[in-house]
XYZ file of C-alpha atoms in Angstrom:
424
model
C -19.261 -11.747 -68.997
C -22.899 -12.772 -68.543
C -23.757 -9.386 -67.076
C -21.874 -7.683 -69.919
C -23.971 -9.567 -72.494
C -27.356 -9.360 -70.760
C -27.098 -6.249 -68.594
C -28.477 -8.170 -65.596
C -26.416 -9.495 -62.667
C -29.340 -11.760 -61.813
C -28.757 -13.792 -64.993
C -25.274 -14.700 -63.751
C -26.774 -15.800 -60.439
C -29.316 -18.053 -62.120
C -26.689 -19.686 -64.349
C -24.380 -20.233 -61.388
C -27.231 -21.833 -59.491
C -28.064 -24.143 -62.409
C -24.433 -25.260 -62.587
C -24.388 -26.081 -58.870
C -27.666 -27.984 -58.374
C -26.709 -31.200 -60.296
C -23.722 -31.584 -57.981
C -26.085 -32.918 -55.302
C -26.601 -36.145 -57.270
C -23.474 -36.320 -59.423
C -21.127 -35.732 -56.463
C -21.798 -39.052 -54.667
C -21.719 -40.949 -57.968
C -18.324 -39.544 -58.963
C -16.891 -40.065 -55.475
C -18.080 -43.667 -55.296
C -16.655 -44.411 -58.737
C -13.228 -42.980 -57.866
C -13.182 -44.913 -54.576
C -13.460 -48.193 -56.480
C -11.998 -47.739 -59.951
C -8.814 -49.623 -60.785
C -7.756 -46.817 -63.144
C -8.330 -43.581 -61.200
C -6.017 -41.503 -63.392
C -7.947 -42.343 -66.552
C -11.307 -41.632 -64.958
C -10.146 -38.331 -63.467
C -8.728 -37.230 -66.831
C -11.949 -38.096 -68.701
C -14.051 -36.160 -66.173
C -11.684 -33.182 -66.348
C -11.909 -33.092 -70.147
C -15.709 -33.342 -70.028
C -15.810 -30.504 -67.487
C -13.654 -28.300 -69.724
C -15.820 -28.958 -72.780
C -19.010 -28.189 -70.818
C -17.576 -24.933 -69.468
C -16.472 -23.891 -72.964
C -19.962 -24.522 -74.295
C -21.546 -22.548 -71.445
C -19.259 -19.564 -72.039
C -20.188 -19.684 -75.715
C -23.971 -19.726 -75.290
C -24.427 -17.639 -72.108
C -26.076 -14.361 -73.053
C -26.259 -15.327 -76.739
C -29.172 -17.782 -76.591
C -32.451 -17.919 -74.645
C -31.825 -18.289 -70.920
C -33.536 -21.703 -70.835
C -30.949 -23.198 -73.208
C -28.101 -21.609 -71.266
C -29.495 -23.120 -68.055
C -29.462 -26.605 -69.627
C -25.814 -26.106 -70.545
C -25.035 -24.965 -67.001
C -26.650 -28.135 -65.663
C -24.287 -30.190 -67.848
C -21.362 -28.379 -66.209
C -22.646 -29.354 -62.779
C -22.836 -33.037 -63.723
C -19.043 -33.326 -64.144
C -17.825 -30.572 -61.806
C -17.452 -32.932 -58.770
C -14.130 -34.116 -60.202
C -12.627 -30.906 -58.781
C -13.413 -32.034 -55.219
C -13.214 -35.800 -55.719
C -9.479 -35.688 -56.350
C -8.966 -34.665 -52.696
C -10.353 -38.064 -51.657
C -7.426 -39.730 -53.424
C -4.776 -38.064 -51.225
C -4.633 -40.921 -48.654
C -3.455 -43.225 -51.463
C -0.526 -40.922 -52.193
C 0.431 -39.312 -48.855
C 1.599 -41.037 -45.679
C -0.994 -40.922 -42.836
C 1.188 -38.784 -40.559
C 1.456 -36.095 -43.271
C -2.181 -35.905 -44.309
C -3.069 -32.862 -42.189
C -0.336 -30.844 -43.881
C -1.313 -32.279 -47.265
C -4.913 -31.151 -46.837
C -3.718 -27.676 -45.902
C -1.644 -27.534 -49.072
C -4.561 -28.962 -51.063
C -6.717 -26.121 -49.785
C -3.928 -23.687 -50.659
C -3.786 -25.057 -54.210
C -7.479 -24.247 -54.662
C -6.737 -20.708 -53.599
C -3.706 -20.371 -55.863
C -6.044 -21.263 -58.704
C -8.532 -18.780 -57.265
C -5.896 -16.060 -57.471
C -4.353 -16.889 -60.834
C -7.650 -17.637 -62.570
C -9.729 -14.554 -61.711
C -6.642 -12.341 -61.784
C -5.623 -13.312 -65.309
C -9.198 -13.431 -66.571
C -10.027 -10.025 -65.056
C -6.912 -8.556 -66.651
C -7.710 -9.990 -70.069
C -11.324 -8.850 -69.767
C -10.169 -5.306 -68.979
C -7.644 -5.127 -71.803
C -9.221 -7.257 -74.514
C -12.843 -7.819 -73.516
C -14.939 -10.630 -72.013
C -14.854 -12.828 -75.134
C -11.083 -13.172 -74.980
C -11.304 -13.733 -71.232
C -13.600 -16.711 -71.890
C -10.928 -18.212 -74.148
C -8.428 -17.943 -71.295
C -10.836 -19.762 -68.953
C -11.101 -22.657 -71.400
C -7.315 -22.717 -71.842
C -6.882 -23.129 -68.081
C -9.314 -26.048 -68.181
C -7.442 -27.750 -71.002
C -4.160 -27.345 -69.126
C -5.667 -28.866 -65.982
C -7.045 -31.834 -67.914
C -3.620 -32.471 -69.438
C -1.976 -32.400 -66.013
C -4.438 -35.070 -64.835
C -2.999 -37.454 -67.423
C 0.345 -37.439 -65.597
C -0.955 -38.044 -62.055
C 0.406 -41.213 -60.450
C -2.605 -42.480 -58.490
C -2.477 -46.062 -57.192
C -5.562 -48.243 -57.407
C -7.474 -48.838 -54.150
C -6.220 -51.638 -51.946
C -8.256 -54.796 -52.373
C -8.171 -57.968 -50.356
C -9.729 -61.360 -50.869
C -12.934 -62.004 -48.876
C -11.121 -64.648 -46.842
C -8.313 -62.251 -45.991
C -9.809 -58.840 -45.192
C -7.616 -55.836 -44.696
C -6.738 -54.998 -41.099
C -9.398 -52.926 -39.396
C -12.094 -53.780 -41.968
C -15.241 -55.864 -41.976
C -16.844 -57.547 -44.975
C -19.684 -55.661 -46.663
C -22.943 -57.570 -46.366
C -26.714 -57.329 -46.652
C -29.297 -59.480 -44.905
C -30.934 -62.224 -46.923
C -31.042 -65.969 -47.482
C -27.972 -67.523 -49.031
C -29.994 -68.488 -52.088
C -30.897 -64.888 -52.923
C -28.836 -62.810 -55.289
C -28.873 -59.584 -53.315
C -26.406 -56.748 -53.877
C -24.333 -55.853 -50.854
C -23.053 -52.711 -49.283
C -19.341 -52.276 -50.016
C -16.756 -53.275 -47.426
C -16.448 -50.643 -44.733
C -13.180 -50.455 -42.812
C -13.262 -49.110 -39.295
C -13.098 -45.309 -39.207
C -10.018 -43.462 -38.115
C -6.374 -43.277 -39.082
C -4.618 -46.359 -40.392
C -1.725 -45.908 -37.933
C -1.512 -44.436 -34.410
C -1.424 -40.666 -34.613
C 0.457 -38.788 -31.882
C -1.775 -35.757 -32.498
C -4.808 -37.629 -31.169
C -5.450 -38.029 -27.430
C -4.780 -41.343 -25.742
C -7.717 -43.693 -25.969
C -9.381 -41.736 -28.799
C -11.562 -43.789 -31.117
C -14.163 -42.850 -33.746
C -17.754 -44.008 -33.686
C -18.064 -47.808 -33.930
C -18.994 -49.588 -37.160
C -22.039 -51.850 -37.231
C -20.856 -55.499 -37.353
C -21.740 -57.727 -40.320
C -24.894 -59.810 -40.396
C -24.213 -63.576 -40.345
C -25.365 -65.584 -43.337
C -25.482 -62.617 -45.682
C -24.218 -62.465 -49.241
C -21.769 -60.047 -50.770
C -21.820 -58.247 -54.104
C -21.734 -54.821 -55.719
C -23.281 -51.871 -53.901
C -26.860 -50.980 -54.904
C -27.579 -47.551 -56.389
C -29.282 -46.433 -53.169
C -26.100 -47.231 -51.267
C -24.046 -45.265 -53.773
C -26.246 -42.203 -53.388
C -26.785 -42.403 -49.625
C -23.612 -44.062 -48.325
C -21.842 -40.752 -47.845
C -24.878 -39.227 -46.124
C -25.013 -42.155 -43.690
C -21.390 -41.546 -42.688
C -21.730 -37.763 -42.493
C -24.839 -37.783 -40.307
C -24.068 -40.921 -38.315
C -20.947 -39.419 -36.744
C -21.230 -36.545 -34.261
C -18.265 -34.382 -35.383
C -19.049 -34.940 -39.059
C -22.725 -34.178 -38.488
C -21.960 -30.924 -36.687
C -19.463 -29.688 -39.266
C -21.627 -30.723 -42.196
C -24.587 -28.701 -40.918
C -22.336 -25.733 -40.117
C -20.590 -25.653 -43.484
C -23.810 -26.188 -45.440
C -25.371 -23.126 -43.794
C -22.181 -21.152 -44.364
C -21.989 -22.158 -48.010
C -25.532 -20.992 -48.641
C -24.009 -17.528 -48.302
C -20.721 -18.209 -50.091
C -22.583 -19.251 -53.246
C -23.656 -15.668 -53.839
C -20.259 -14.044 -53.286
C -19.338 -13.806 -57.016
C -22.587 -11.956 -57.708
C -22.451 -9.700 -54.655
C -18.833 -8.757 -55.455
C -20.004 -7.218 -58.736
C -22.906 -5.489 -57.014
C -20.623 -4.082 -54.310
C -18.219 -2.696 -56.915
C -21.090 -0.859 -58.608
C -22.462 0.249 -55.227
C -19.102 1.888 -54.493
C -19.144 3.686 -57.839
C -16.550 1.468 -59.525
C -16.722 -0.564 -62.717
C -18.343 -3.997 -62.444
C -14.974 -5.562 -63.315
C -13.632 -4.381 -59.940
C -15.766 -7.139 -58.448
C -13.195 -9.553 -59.863
C -10.551 -7.756 -57.803
C -12.617 -8.408 -54.672
C -12.699 -12.113 -55.539
C -8.933 -12.117 -56.055
C -8.532 -10.474 -52.642
C -10.714 -13.205 -51.138
C -8.543 -15.857 -52.803
C -5.298 -14.211 -51.611
C -6.586 -14.220 -48.057
C -7.703 -17.824 -48.388
C -4.267 -18.803 -49.668
C -2.645 -17.214 -46.631
C -5.123 -18.926 -44.335
C -4.616 -22.299 -46.009
C -0.839 -22.066 -45.727
C -1.208 -21.152 -42.055
C -3.457 -24.191 -41.616
C -0.894 -26.437 -43.321
C 1.749 -25.213 -40.880
C -0.142 -24.994 -37.589
C -3.456 -26.832 -37.964
C -4.266 -29.563 -35.452
C -5.818 -32.835 -36.553
C -7.373 -33.237 -33.126
C -8.960 -29.757 -33.116
C -10.188 -29.743 -36.727
C -13.856 -29.285 -35.827
C -13.123 -26.219 -33.680
C -11.016 -24.667 -36.445
C -14.018 -24.983 -38.761
C -16.452 -23.310 -36.347
C -14.100 -20.458 -35.430
C -13.291 -19.867 -39.086
C -16.976 -19.691 -40.059
C -17.784 -17.207 -37.282
C -14.811 -14.992 -38.183
C -15.830 -15.157 -41.844
C -19.214 -13.791 -40.821
C -17.574 -10.839 -39.086
C -15.553 -10.101 -42.231
C -18.603 -10.214 -44.521
C -20.440 -7.842 -42.217
C -17.418 -5.558 -42.389
C -17.507 -5.645 -46.191
C -21.141 -4.482 -46.047
C -19.979 -1.305 -44.258
C -17.124 -0.569 -46.692
C -17.122 3.002 -47.980
C -14.424 2.579 -50.621
C -12.912 -0.039 -52.888
C -9.841 -0.108 -50.620
C -11.815 -1.121 -47.535
C -13.840 -3.619 -49.512
C -10.598 -5.297 -50.593
C -9.386 -5.341 -46.984
C -12.579 -7.031 -45.770
C -12.679 -9.533 -48.631
C -9.060 -10.447 -47.888
C -9.943 -10.987 -44.217
C -12.940 -13.109 -45.220
C -10.732 -15.282 -47.406
C -8.141 -15.671 -44.653
C -10.724 -17.238 -42.342
C -12.283 -19.302 -45.112
C -8.965 -20.973 -46.059
C -8.499 -23.024 -42.856
C -12.174 -24.074 -42.940
C -11.680 -26.153 -46.082
C -8.407 -27.675 -44.872
C -9.869 -28.577 -41.479
C -13.028 -30.003 -43.071
C -10.989 -32.307 -45.311
C -8.860 -33.360 -42.328
C -11.935 -34.115 -40.216
C -13.549 -36.201 -42.945
C -10.403 -38.275 -43.331
C -10.124 -38.689 -39.575
C -13.695 -39.865 -39.052
C -14.643 -41.648 -42.293
C -14.153 -45.283 -43.381
C -11.158 -45.437 -45.708
C -13.028 -46.937 -48.648
C -15.755 -44.296 -48.488
C -13.576 -41.210 -48.174
C -14.045 -40.132 -51.782
C -17.792 -40.650 -51.497
C -17.889 -38.740 -48.197
C -15.887 -35.855 -49.696
C -18.079 -35.549 -52.773
C -21.308 -36.037 -50.783
C -20.257 -33.372 -48.300
C -19.227 -31.201 -51.212
C -22.536 -31.811 -52.968
C -24.505 -30.745 -49.896
C -22.447 -27.558 -49.656
C -22.701 -26.917 -53.383
C -26.459 -27.496 -53.265
C -26.684 -24.906 -50.502
C -24.485 -22.585 -52.557
C -26.841 -23.049 -55.508
C -29.784 -21.977 -53.357
C -27.747 -19.032 -52.107
C -26.734 -18.010 -55.623
C -30.344 -18.167 -56.801
C -31.551 -16.106 -53.834
C -28.748 -13.604 -54.369
C -29.782 -13.173 -57.976
C -33.446 -12.858 -57.051
C -32.810 -10.362 -54.214
C -30.027 -8.418 -55.925
C -32.156 -5.436 -56.947
C -34.242 -5.288 -53.771
C -31.608 -5.856 -51.074
C -28.571 -4.266 -52.661
C -24.970 -5.224 -52.011
C -24.911 -4.195 -48.353
C -28.153 -5.962 -47.484
C -26.969 -9.155 -49.171
C -23.644 -9.060 -47.332
C -25.345 -8.627 -43.955
C -27.567 -11.600 -44.779
C -24.532 -13.682 -45.734
C -22.852 -12.784 -42.446
C -25.969 -13.858 -40.529
C -25.824 -17.280 -42.205
C -22.211 -17.695 -41.083
C -23.177 -16.991 -37.471
C -26.119 -19.393 -37.741
C -23.840 -22.126 -39.109
C -21.279 -21.686 -36.350
C -23.984 -21.740 -33.676
C -25.661 -24.852 -35.116
C -22.325 -26.658 -35.327
C -21.515 -25.777 -31.729
C -24.840 -27.165 -30.510
C -24.525 -30.390 -32.525
C -20.931 -30.919 -31.436
C -21.863 -31.120 -27.765
C -22.212 -34.751 -26.593
C -25.745 -35.787 -25.807
C -26.426 -36.941 -22.266
C -27.857 -40.372 -21.616
C -30.566 -40.827 -18.919
C -27.807 -41.860 -16.500
C -26.065 -38.549 -17.089
C -23.165 -39.890 -19.118
C -22.256 -38.443 -22.539
C -23.572 -40.602 -25.378
């Protein structure tokens, strides 16, 4: 729609980038709030409504007002968009621990169902009635989603009195004299599953949690802890660190896919709207991959599923760069989606496996914000390089980022050796 109004694919890339950048800050804030709110359903519904209103405003002004004003509106979208990912952090409150791996696979599949239905319907309406009517359909989907949120049954987080902490948890504390009124870091339960999991090897245990400091006071978490708590968990744990770096590099390429799909359609001599068909093909493949992950994915091997999926996604994007017809482009985009589907499911599974229970929402949104920030950079670069590199050059560059992410994750996943020669 933006390209239809402005005549420039780069404008769509810049607006997409502006909508993604705020996620870096708003993601941890939304995740932390949902981890601790006593009324998660109300908060999720309010955020979903705000997101829908912001998207409606962006679709109204994009291409009709100066680009600077449209960029401000896109930034507002990014401030509330983390609700889409934050809901995944609430699954452990609803699903039994032994069914979480399957639940995350189905959660990933639900994203892809939306990815099929949304672009498919919108592309059809845009073809038959025009982009303005398609924008109305987008807003209608948002309103429907916000209404569904009102009926979610989400229990409040478990809370225990300071004198009776939950099993496997330690009180949150900060150093300081007892006379000081110092805010404290929130309680951090020990990482790992709440019950023994037969899928994990005997003797498996996540990284240890730092014990509390004697004589410290408790209280609400400071703003710095809210913003950095998820980063501390993600980069203080070897598997999480490896997968975070890998997926961030991979997502720097994925952010430009919507733009490059349009460019590839035009490169192949088709209408720009055919780019929407490529995105639907990607979503169909991702749905198939997510359902396969829900059926056969291993909780113990989640990190390896992520790395293999990223590398295979790179091969598929490189294949799309060599496509000589719309048919082959659809085939390669479908293959790319198939390998991308299990990556999301395995990433969510790994975060739940390795993160403290009361920081899972914050870890999910922080990890998501890092990926979205990378996607914003990728979208901006795609828009800036669109005319110079062309669709095939951009796709080869995106494939190279996938290979770089998989390689970096593999290196970081290897245990470091201590001076004595033992893995650390």
